[in-house]
Short mmCIF file of C-alpha atoms in Angstrom, two decimals:
data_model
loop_
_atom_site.label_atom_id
_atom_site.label_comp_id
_atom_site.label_asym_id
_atom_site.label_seq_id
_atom_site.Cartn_x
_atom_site.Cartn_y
_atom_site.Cartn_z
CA UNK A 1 39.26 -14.07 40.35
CA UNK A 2 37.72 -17.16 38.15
CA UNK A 3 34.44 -16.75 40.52
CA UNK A 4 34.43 -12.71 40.74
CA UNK A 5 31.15 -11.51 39.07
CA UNK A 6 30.72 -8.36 38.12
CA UNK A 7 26.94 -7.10 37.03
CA UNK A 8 25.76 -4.25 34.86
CA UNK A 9 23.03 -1.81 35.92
CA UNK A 10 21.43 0.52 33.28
CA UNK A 11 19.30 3.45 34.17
CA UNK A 12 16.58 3.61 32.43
CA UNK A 13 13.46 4.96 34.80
CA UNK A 14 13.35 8.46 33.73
CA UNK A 15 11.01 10.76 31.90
CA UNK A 16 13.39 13.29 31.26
CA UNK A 17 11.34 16.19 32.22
CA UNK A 18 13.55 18.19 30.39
CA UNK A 19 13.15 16.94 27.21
CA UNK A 20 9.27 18.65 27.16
CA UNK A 21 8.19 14.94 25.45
CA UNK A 22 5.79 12.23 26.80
CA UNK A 23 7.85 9.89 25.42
CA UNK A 24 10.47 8.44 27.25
CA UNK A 25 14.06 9.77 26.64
CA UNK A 26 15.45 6.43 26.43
CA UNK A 27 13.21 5.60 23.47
CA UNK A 28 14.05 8.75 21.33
CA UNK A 29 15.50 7.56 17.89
CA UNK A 30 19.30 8.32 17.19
CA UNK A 31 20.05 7.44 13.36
CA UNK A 32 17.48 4.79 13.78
CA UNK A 33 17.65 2.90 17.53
CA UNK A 34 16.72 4.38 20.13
CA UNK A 35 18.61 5.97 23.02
CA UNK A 36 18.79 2.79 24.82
CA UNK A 37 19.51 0.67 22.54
CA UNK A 38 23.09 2.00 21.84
CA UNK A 39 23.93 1.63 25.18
CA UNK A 40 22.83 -1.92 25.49
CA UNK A 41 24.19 -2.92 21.79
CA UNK A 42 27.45 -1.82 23.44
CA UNK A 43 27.09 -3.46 26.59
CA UNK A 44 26.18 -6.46 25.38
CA UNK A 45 29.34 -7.02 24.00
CA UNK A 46 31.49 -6.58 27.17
CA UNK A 47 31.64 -9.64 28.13
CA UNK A 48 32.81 -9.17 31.72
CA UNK A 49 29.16 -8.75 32.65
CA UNK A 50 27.40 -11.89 33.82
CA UNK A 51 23.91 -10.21 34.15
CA UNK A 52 22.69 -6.93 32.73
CA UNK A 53 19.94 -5.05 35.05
CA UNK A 54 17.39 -2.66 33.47
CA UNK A 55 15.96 -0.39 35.62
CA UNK A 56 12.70 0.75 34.30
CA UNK A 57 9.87 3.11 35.30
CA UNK A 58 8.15 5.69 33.41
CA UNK A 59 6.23 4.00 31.14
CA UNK A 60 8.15 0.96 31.72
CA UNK A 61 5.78 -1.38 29.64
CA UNK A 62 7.16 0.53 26.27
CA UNK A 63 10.49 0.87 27.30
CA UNK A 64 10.44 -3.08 27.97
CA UNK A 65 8.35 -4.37 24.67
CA UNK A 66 10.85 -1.81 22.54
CA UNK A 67 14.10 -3.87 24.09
CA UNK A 68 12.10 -7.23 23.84
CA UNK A 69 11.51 -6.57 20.16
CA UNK A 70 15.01 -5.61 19.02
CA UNK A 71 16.56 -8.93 20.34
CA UNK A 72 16.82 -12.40 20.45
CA UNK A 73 16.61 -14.92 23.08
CA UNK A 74 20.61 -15.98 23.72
CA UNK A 75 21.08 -12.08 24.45
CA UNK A 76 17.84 -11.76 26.62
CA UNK A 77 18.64 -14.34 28.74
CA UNK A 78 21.58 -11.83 30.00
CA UNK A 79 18.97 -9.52 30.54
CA UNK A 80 16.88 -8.62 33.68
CA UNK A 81 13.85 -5.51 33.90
CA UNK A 82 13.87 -4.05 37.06
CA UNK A 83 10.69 -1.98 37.98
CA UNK A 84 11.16 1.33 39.73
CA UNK A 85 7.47 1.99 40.21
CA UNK A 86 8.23 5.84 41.46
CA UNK A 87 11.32 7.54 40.15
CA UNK A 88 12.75 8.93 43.76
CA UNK A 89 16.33 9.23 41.99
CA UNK A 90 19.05 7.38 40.88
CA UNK A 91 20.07 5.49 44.56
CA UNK A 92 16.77 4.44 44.84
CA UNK A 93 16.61 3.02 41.45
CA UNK A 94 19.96 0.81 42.36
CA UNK A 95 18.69 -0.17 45.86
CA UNK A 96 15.68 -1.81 43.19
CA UNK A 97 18.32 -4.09 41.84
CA UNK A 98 19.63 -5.03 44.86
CA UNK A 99 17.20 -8.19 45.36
CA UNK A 100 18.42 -9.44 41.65
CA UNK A 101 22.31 -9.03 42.33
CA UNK A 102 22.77 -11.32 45.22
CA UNK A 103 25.93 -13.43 43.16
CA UNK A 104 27.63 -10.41 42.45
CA UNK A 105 30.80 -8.68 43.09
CA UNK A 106 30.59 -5.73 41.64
CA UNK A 107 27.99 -3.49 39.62
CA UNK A 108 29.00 -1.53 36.82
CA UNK A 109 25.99 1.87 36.60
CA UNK A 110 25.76 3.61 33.60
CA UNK A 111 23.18 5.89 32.92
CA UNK A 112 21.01 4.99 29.71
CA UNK A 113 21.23 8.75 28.49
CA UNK A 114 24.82 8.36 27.68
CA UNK A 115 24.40 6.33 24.86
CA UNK A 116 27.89 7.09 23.13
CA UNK A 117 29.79 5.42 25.24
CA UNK A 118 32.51 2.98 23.85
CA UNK A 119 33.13 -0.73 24.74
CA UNK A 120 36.80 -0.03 25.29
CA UNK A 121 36.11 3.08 28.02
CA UNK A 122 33.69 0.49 29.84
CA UNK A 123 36.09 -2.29 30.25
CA UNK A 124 38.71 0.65 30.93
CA UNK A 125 36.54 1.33 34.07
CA UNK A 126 35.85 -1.76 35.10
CA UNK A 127 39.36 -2.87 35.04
CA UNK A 128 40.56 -0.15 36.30
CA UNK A 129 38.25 -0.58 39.72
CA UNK A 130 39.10 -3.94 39.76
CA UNK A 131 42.73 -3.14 39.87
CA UNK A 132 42.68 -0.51 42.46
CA UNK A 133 40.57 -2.37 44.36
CA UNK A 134 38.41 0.40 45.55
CA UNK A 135 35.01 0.62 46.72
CA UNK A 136 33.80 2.86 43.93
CA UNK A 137 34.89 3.74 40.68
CA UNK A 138 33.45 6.95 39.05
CA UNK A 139 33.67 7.92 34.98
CA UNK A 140 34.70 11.56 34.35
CA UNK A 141 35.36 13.55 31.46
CA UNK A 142 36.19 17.48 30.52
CA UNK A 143 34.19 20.12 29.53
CA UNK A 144 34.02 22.97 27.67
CA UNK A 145 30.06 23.69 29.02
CA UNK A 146 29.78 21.37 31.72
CA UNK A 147 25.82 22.96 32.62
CA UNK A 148 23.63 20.38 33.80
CA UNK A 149 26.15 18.21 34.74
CA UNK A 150 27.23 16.78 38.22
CA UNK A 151 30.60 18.63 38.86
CA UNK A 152 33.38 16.25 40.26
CA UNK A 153 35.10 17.83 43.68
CA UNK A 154 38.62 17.26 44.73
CA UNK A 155 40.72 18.39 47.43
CA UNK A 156 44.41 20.44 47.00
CA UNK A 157 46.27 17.27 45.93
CA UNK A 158 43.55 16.35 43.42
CA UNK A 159 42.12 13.38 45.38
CA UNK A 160 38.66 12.81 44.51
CA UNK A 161 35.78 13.70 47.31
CA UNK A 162 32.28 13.69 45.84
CA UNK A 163 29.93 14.69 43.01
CA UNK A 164 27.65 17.68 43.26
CA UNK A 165 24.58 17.27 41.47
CA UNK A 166 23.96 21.04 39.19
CA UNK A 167 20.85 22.05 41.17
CA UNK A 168 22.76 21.96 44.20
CA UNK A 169 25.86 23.50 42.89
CA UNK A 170 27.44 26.93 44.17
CA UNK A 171 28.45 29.48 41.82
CA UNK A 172 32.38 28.30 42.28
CA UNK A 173 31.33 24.61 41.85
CA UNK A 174 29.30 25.47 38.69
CA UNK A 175 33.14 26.81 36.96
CA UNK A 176 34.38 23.39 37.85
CA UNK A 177 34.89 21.76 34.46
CA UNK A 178 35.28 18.11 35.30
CA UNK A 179 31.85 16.98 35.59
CA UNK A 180 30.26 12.98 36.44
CA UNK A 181 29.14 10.78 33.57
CA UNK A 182 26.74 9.07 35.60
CA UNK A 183 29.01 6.17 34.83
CA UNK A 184 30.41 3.82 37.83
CA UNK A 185 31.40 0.47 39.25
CA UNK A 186 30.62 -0.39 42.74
CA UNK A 187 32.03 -2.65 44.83
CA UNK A 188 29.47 -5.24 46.24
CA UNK A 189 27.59 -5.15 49.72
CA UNK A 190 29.57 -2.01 50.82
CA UNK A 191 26.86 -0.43 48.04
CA UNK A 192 23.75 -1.57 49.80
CA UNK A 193 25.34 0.15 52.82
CA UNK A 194 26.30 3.11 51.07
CA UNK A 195 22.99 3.96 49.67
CA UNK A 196 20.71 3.13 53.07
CA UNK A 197 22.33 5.94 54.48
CA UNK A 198 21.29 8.65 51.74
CA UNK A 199 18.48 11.28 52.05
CA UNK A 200 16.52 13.06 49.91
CA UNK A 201 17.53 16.19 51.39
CA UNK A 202 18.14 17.93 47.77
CA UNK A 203 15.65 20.85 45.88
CA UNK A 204 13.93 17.23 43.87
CA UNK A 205 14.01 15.65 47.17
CA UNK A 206 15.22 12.52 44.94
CA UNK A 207 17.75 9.69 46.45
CA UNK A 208 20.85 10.80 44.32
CA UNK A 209 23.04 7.83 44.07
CA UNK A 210 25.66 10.26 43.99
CA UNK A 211 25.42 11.43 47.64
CA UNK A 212 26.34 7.61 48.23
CA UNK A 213 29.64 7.91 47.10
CA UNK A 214 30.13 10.20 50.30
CA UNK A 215 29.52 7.30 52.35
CA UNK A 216 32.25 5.04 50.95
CA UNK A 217 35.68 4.71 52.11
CA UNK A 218 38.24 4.00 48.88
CA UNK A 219 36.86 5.74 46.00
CA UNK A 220 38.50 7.10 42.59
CA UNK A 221 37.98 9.12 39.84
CA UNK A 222 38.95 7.69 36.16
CA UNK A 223 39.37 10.81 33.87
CA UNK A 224 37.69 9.62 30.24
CA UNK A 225 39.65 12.30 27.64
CA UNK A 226 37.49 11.32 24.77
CA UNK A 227 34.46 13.78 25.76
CA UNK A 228 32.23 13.55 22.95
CA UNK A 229 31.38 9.46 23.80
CA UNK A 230 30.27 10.41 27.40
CA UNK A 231 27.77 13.26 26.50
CA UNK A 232 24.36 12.69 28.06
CA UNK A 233 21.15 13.87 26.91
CA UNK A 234 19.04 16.08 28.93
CA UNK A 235 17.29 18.13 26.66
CA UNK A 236 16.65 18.32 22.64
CA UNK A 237 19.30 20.56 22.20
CA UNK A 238 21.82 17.82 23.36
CA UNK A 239 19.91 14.95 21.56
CA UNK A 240 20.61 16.83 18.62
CA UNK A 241 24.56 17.03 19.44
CA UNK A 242 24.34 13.55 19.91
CA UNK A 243 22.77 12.83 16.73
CA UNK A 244 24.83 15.03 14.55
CA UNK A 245 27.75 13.44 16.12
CA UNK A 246 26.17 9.82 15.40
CA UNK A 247 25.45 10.65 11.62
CA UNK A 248 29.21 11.97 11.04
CA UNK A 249 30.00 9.15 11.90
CA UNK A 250 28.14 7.38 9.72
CA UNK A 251 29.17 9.33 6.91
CA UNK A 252 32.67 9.01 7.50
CA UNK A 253 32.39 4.70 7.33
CA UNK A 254 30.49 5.51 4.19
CA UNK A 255 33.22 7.48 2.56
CA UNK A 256 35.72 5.27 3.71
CA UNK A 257 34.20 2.25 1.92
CA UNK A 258 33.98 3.99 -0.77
CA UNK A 259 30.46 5.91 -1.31
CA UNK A 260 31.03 9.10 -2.65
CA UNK A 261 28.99 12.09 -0.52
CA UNK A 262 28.60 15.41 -1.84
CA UNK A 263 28.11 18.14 0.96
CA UNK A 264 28.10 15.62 3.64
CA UNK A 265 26.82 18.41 6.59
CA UNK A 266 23.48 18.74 4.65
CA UNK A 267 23.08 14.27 4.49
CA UNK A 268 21.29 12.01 6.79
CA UNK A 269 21.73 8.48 6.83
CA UNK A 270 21.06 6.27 9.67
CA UNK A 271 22.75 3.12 11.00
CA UNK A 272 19.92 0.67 9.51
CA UNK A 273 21.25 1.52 5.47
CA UNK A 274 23.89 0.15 3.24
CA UNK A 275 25.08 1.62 0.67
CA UNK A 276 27.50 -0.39 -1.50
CA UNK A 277 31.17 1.46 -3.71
CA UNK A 278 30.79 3.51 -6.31
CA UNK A 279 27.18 5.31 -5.88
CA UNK A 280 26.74 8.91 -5.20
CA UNK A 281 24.79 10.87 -2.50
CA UNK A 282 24.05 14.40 -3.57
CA UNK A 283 23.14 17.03 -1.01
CA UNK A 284 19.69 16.91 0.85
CA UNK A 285 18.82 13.94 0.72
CA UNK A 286 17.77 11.28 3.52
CA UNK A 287 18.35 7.77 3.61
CA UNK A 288 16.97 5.17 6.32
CA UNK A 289 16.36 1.53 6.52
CA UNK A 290 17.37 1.21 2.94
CA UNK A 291 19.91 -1.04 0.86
CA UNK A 292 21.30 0.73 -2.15
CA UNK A 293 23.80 -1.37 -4.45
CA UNK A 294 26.80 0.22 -6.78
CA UNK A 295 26.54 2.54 -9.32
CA UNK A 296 23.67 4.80 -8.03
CA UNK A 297 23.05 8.61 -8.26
CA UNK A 298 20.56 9.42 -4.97
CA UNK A 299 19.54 12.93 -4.96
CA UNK A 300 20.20 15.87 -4.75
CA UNK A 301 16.98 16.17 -2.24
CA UNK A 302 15.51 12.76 -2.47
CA UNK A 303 14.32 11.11 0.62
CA UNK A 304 14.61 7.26 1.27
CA UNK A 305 13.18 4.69 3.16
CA UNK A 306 12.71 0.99 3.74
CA UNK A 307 13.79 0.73 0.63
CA UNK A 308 15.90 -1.85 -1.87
CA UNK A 309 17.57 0.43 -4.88
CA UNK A 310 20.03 -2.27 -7.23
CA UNK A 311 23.05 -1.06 -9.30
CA UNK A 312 23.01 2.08 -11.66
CA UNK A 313 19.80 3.74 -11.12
CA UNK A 314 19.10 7.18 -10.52
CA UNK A 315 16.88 8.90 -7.95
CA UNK A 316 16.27 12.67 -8.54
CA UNK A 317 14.23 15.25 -6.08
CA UNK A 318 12.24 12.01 -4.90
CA UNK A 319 10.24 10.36 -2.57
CA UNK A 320 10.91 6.89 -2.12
CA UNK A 321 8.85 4.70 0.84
CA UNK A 322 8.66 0.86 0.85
CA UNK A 323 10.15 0.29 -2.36
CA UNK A 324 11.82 -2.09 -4.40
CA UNK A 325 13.86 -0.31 -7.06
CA UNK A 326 15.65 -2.41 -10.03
CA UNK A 327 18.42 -2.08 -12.23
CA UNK A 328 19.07 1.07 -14.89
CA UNK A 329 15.82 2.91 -13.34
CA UNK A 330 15.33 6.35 -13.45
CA UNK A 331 13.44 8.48 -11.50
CA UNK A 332 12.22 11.92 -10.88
CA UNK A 333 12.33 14.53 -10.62
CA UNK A 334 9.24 14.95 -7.94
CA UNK A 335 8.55 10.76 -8.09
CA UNK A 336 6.44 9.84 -5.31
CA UNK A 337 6.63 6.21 -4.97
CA UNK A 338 5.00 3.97 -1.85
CA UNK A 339 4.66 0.60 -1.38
CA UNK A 340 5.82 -0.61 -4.97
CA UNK A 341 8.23 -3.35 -6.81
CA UNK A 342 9.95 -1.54 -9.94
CA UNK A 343 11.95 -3.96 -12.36
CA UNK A 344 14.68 -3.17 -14.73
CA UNK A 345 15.58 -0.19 -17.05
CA UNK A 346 12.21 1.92 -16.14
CA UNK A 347 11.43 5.45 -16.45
CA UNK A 348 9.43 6.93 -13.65
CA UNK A 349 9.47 10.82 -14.12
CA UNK A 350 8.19 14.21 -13.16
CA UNK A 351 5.46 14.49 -10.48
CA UNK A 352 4.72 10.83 -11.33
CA UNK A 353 2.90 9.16 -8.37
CA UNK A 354 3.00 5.59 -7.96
CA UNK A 355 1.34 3.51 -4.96
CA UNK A 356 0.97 -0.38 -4.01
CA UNK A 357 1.67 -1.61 -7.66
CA UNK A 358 4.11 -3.68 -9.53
CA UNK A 359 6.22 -1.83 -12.54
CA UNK A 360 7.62 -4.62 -14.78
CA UNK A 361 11.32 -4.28 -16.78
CA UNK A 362 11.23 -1.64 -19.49
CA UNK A 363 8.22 0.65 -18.44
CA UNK A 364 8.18 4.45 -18.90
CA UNK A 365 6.09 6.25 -16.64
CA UNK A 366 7.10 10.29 -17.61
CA UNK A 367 4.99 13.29 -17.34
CA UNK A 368 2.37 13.92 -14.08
CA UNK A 369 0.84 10.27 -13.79
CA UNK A 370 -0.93 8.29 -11.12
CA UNK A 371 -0.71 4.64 -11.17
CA UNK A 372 -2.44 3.30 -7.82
CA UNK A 373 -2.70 -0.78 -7.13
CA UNK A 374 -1.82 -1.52 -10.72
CA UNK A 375 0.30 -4.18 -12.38
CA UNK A 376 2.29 -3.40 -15.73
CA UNK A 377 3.54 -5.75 -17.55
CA UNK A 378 6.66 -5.43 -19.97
CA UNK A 379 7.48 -2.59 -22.12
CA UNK A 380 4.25 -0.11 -21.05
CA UNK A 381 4.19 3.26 -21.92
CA UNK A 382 2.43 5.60 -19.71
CA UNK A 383 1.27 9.18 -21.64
CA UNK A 384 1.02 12.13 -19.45
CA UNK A 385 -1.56 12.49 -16.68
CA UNK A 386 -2.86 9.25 -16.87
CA UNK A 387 -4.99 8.34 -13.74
CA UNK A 388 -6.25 4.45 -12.70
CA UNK A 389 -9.03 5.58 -10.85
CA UNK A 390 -8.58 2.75 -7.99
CA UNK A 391 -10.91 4.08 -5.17
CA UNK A 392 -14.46 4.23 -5.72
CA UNK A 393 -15.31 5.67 -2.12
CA UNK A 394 -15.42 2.30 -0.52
CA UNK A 395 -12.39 0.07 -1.45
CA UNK A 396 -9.32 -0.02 -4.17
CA UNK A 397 -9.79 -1.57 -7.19
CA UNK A 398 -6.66 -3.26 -8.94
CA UNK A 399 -5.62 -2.09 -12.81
CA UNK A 400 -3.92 -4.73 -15.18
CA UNK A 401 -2.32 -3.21 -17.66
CA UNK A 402 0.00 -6.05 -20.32
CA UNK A 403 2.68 -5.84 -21.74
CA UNK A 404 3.62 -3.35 -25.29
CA UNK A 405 0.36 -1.43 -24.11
CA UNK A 406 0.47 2.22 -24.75
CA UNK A 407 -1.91 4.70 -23.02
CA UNK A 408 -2.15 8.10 -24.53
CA UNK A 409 -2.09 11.41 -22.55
CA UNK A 410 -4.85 12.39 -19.76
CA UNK A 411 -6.50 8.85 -19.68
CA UNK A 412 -8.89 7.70 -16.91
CA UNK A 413 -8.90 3.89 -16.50
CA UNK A 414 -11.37 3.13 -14.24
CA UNK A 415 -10.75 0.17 -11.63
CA UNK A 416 -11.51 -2.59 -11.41
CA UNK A 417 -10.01 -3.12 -15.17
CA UNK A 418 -7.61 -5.23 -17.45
CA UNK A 419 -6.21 -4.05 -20.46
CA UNK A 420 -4.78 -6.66 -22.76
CA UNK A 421 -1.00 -6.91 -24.33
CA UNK A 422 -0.67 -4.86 -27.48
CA UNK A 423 -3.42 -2.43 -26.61
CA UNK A 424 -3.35 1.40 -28.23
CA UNK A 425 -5.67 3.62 -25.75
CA UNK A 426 -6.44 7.16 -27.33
CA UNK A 427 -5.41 9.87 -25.93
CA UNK A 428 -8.76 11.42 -23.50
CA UNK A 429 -9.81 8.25 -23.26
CA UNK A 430 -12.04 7.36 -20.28
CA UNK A 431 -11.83 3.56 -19.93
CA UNK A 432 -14.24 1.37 -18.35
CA UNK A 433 -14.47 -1.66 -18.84
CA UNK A 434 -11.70 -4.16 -19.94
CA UNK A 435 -10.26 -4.23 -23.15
CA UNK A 436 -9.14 -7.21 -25.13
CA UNK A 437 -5.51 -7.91 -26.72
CA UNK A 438 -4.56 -6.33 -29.87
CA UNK A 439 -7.23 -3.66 -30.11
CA UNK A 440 -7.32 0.24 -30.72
CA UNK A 441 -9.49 1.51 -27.30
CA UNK A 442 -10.87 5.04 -27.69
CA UNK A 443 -13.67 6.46 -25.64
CA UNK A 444 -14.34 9.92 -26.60
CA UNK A 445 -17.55 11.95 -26.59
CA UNK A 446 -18.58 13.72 -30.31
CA UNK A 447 -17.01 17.29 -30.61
CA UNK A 448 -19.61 19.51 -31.05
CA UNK A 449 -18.61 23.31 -32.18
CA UNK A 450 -21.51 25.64 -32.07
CA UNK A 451 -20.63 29.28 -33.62
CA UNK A 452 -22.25 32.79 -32.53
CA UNK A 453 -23.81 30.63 -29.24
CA UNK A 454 -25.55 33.29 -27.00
CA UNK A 455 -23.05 32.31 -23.94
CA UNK A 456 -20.21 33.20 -26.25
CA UNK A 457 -22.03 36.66 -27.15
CA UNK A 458 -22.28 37.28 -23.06
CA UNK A 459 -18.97 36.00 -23.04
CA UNK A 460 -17.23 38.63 -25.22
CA UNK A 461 -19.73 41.46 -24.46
CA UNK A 462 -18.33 41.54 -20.81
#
């Protein structure tokens, strides 16, 4: 069988009506890729399949720009986008690809709302087929709720017959357990002939490429036992199954190399972080996109991402966006940090806010600041509810603040500014222009205390 080819043919035209969402089902995010992109990661790796077919249709240009972004060249080249221009059902979807799949032997169909599926359970199928040498294949699986699914039908000694779609189910079909993954392989032309001889005689008045399996002589029925990698997704409900399964997952490769997770059912971390041995994840949080090295304490209720966190630092009831994190740093409780590069061995702490700036090695940042588009240089200390003004209603204005500077409580330092190393701002202080190296900064108005004033008198008299 040197020459046999066999194809792969993923459904991907769809709205998913159900779902009550313009987006397309296949692009809704599961612990960071979308729907369709765990199918096709997996895929991918089978390496049976000469050609992969992508059948796309509602809002195909999205669907096809998403897949075109996530991957390179060598593995596009495997990849063809089929357009299904109206979505008439599944048969007429594969009669699409038909024109595409002259050199082929055999089609493998999966669905693209099954996205669990393993590597092993495809190559399973296909070899299975293959060995049986029938003219259709089709993936099944157990289950406890099988509602919405197309229930498999067999005759008194078990031998597979067809698949009947829910919609068109009767009430003793609808008990029937074993239901259709949407999964198949297909022996190649008999197909073609199969599926010109379907109707859309069914309440969607769709092509159901199910109804072609009636049409084709040898046909069997692989039983899958492992039901939780051949759920589909019709509707939120199951995307969250799917999910939830997805992060335990996670979570479980996590503890196993060594990450230590406190109340793991309350955690989400997607498939886009790394967390190295030795740091701890306290309950609540969320963590996405983000690279966090040995050593660490995240949370309890912090939430990460796109973020770089190095050994031993701490991250407390936080919000952490875009951010490069050092060594020895604490932070929080209620940080807010966006858009920022923090050093080593700094202090960022409560209801602190700090935006597009650079925090250099031994800065403390404590009580109720914000520091917007500003650059601190070495050993800085911030007083309580110190603002840099940065936006003056048109742009923002950068603050320079250098090093062994320390700015007393409830300053303003109004941007565009530079204060110089070894600068001593007084507490109150509005500052507005730049202040030199080495100098004592205060900008205070006189006190003035005036006794018995007739505002007082009203004052007290009410």
């Amino acid at each position: 069988m040197k020459n046999f080819k066999v194809g792969c043919v993923l459904l991907a035209a769809g709205k998913g009506t159900r779902m009550k969402s313009e987006t397309p089902k296949v692009l809704f995010d599961i612990c960071g890729k979308p729907m369709i992109v765990h199918l096709l990661d997996t895929v991918i790796k089978v390496k049976e399949f000469e050609k992969i077919y992508i059948v796309i249709g509602y809002k195909a240009d999205e669907v096809k720009n998403k897949i075109l972004s996530l991957y390179d060249h060598k593995i596009l080249n495997k990849v063809i986008f089929v357009k299904q221009d109206e979505q008439k059902g599944s048969g007429d979807a594969l009669l699409k690809v038909k024109r595409y799949s002259e050199k082929m032997n055999c089609l493998a169909v999966i669905s693209a709302d099954v996205p669990l599926i393993s590597e092993a359970t495809i190559k399973m199928l296909v070899e299975s087929h293959l060995k049986e040498k029938v003219e259709c294949t089709v993936l099944t699986t157990t289950m406890d709720n099988p509602y919405g699914y197309g229930r498999i039908i067999r005759d008194i000694s078990k031998k597979f017959i067809e698949i009947v779609e829910e919609v068109d189910a009767n009430d003793s079909q609808k008990k029937i357990k074993e239901i259709n993954t949407g999964i198949y392989v297909f022996s190649l032309p008999v197909l073609w002939k199969a599926l010109s001889k379907i109707k859309p005689d069914n309440k969607k008045k769709e092509y159901y490429l199910t109804d072609a399996v009636k049409y084709l002589t040898t046909k069997n029925a692989l039983l899958c036992s492992n039901s939780d990698e051949l759920k589909g997704v019709n509707t939120k409900e199951d995307l969250t199954e799917i999910i939830d399964i997805v992060r335990k997952r996670i979570i479980k490769k996590l503890l196993l190399d060594g990450v230590n997770i406190h109340s793991p059912d309350t955690i989400y971390i997607d498939l886009n972080t790394k967390i190295l041995q030795d740091t701890e994840i306290f309950q609540g949080s969320t963590i996405c996109n983000s690279e966090i090295k040995s050593f660490c304490k995240i949370g309890p209720f912090s939430y990460i991402d796109t973020s770089r966190i190095e050994n031993n630092t701490h991250i407390l009831y936080s919000y952490i966006v875009n951010t490069q994190i050092g060594n020895n740093c604490k932070i929080g409780p209620f940080s807010k940090i966006l858009d920022t590069k923090i050093c080593n061995n700094v202090i960022i702490g409560n209801f602190a806010e700090v935006i597009r700036s650079v925090i250099s090695d031994n800065v403390k940042i404590k009580h109720h600041s914000y520091i917007g588009d500003t650059e601190i240089e070495n050993k800085v200390n911030i007083g309580a509810g110190v603002i840099t003004c940065n936006y003056d209603g048109v742009r923002k204005n950068k603050t320079y603040i250098g090093q062994n500077t320390f700015v007393g409580s409830n300053v303003n330092l109004v941007a565009p500014i530079k204060i110089g190393k070894n600068v001593l701002i007084a507490a109150g202080s509005t500052i507005t222009k730049d202040v030199p190296d080495n100098t004592l900064a205060i900008a205070r108005t006189k006190e003035i205390f005036k006794q018995n004033h007739p505002i007082i008198k009203n004052l007290v008299g009410k």
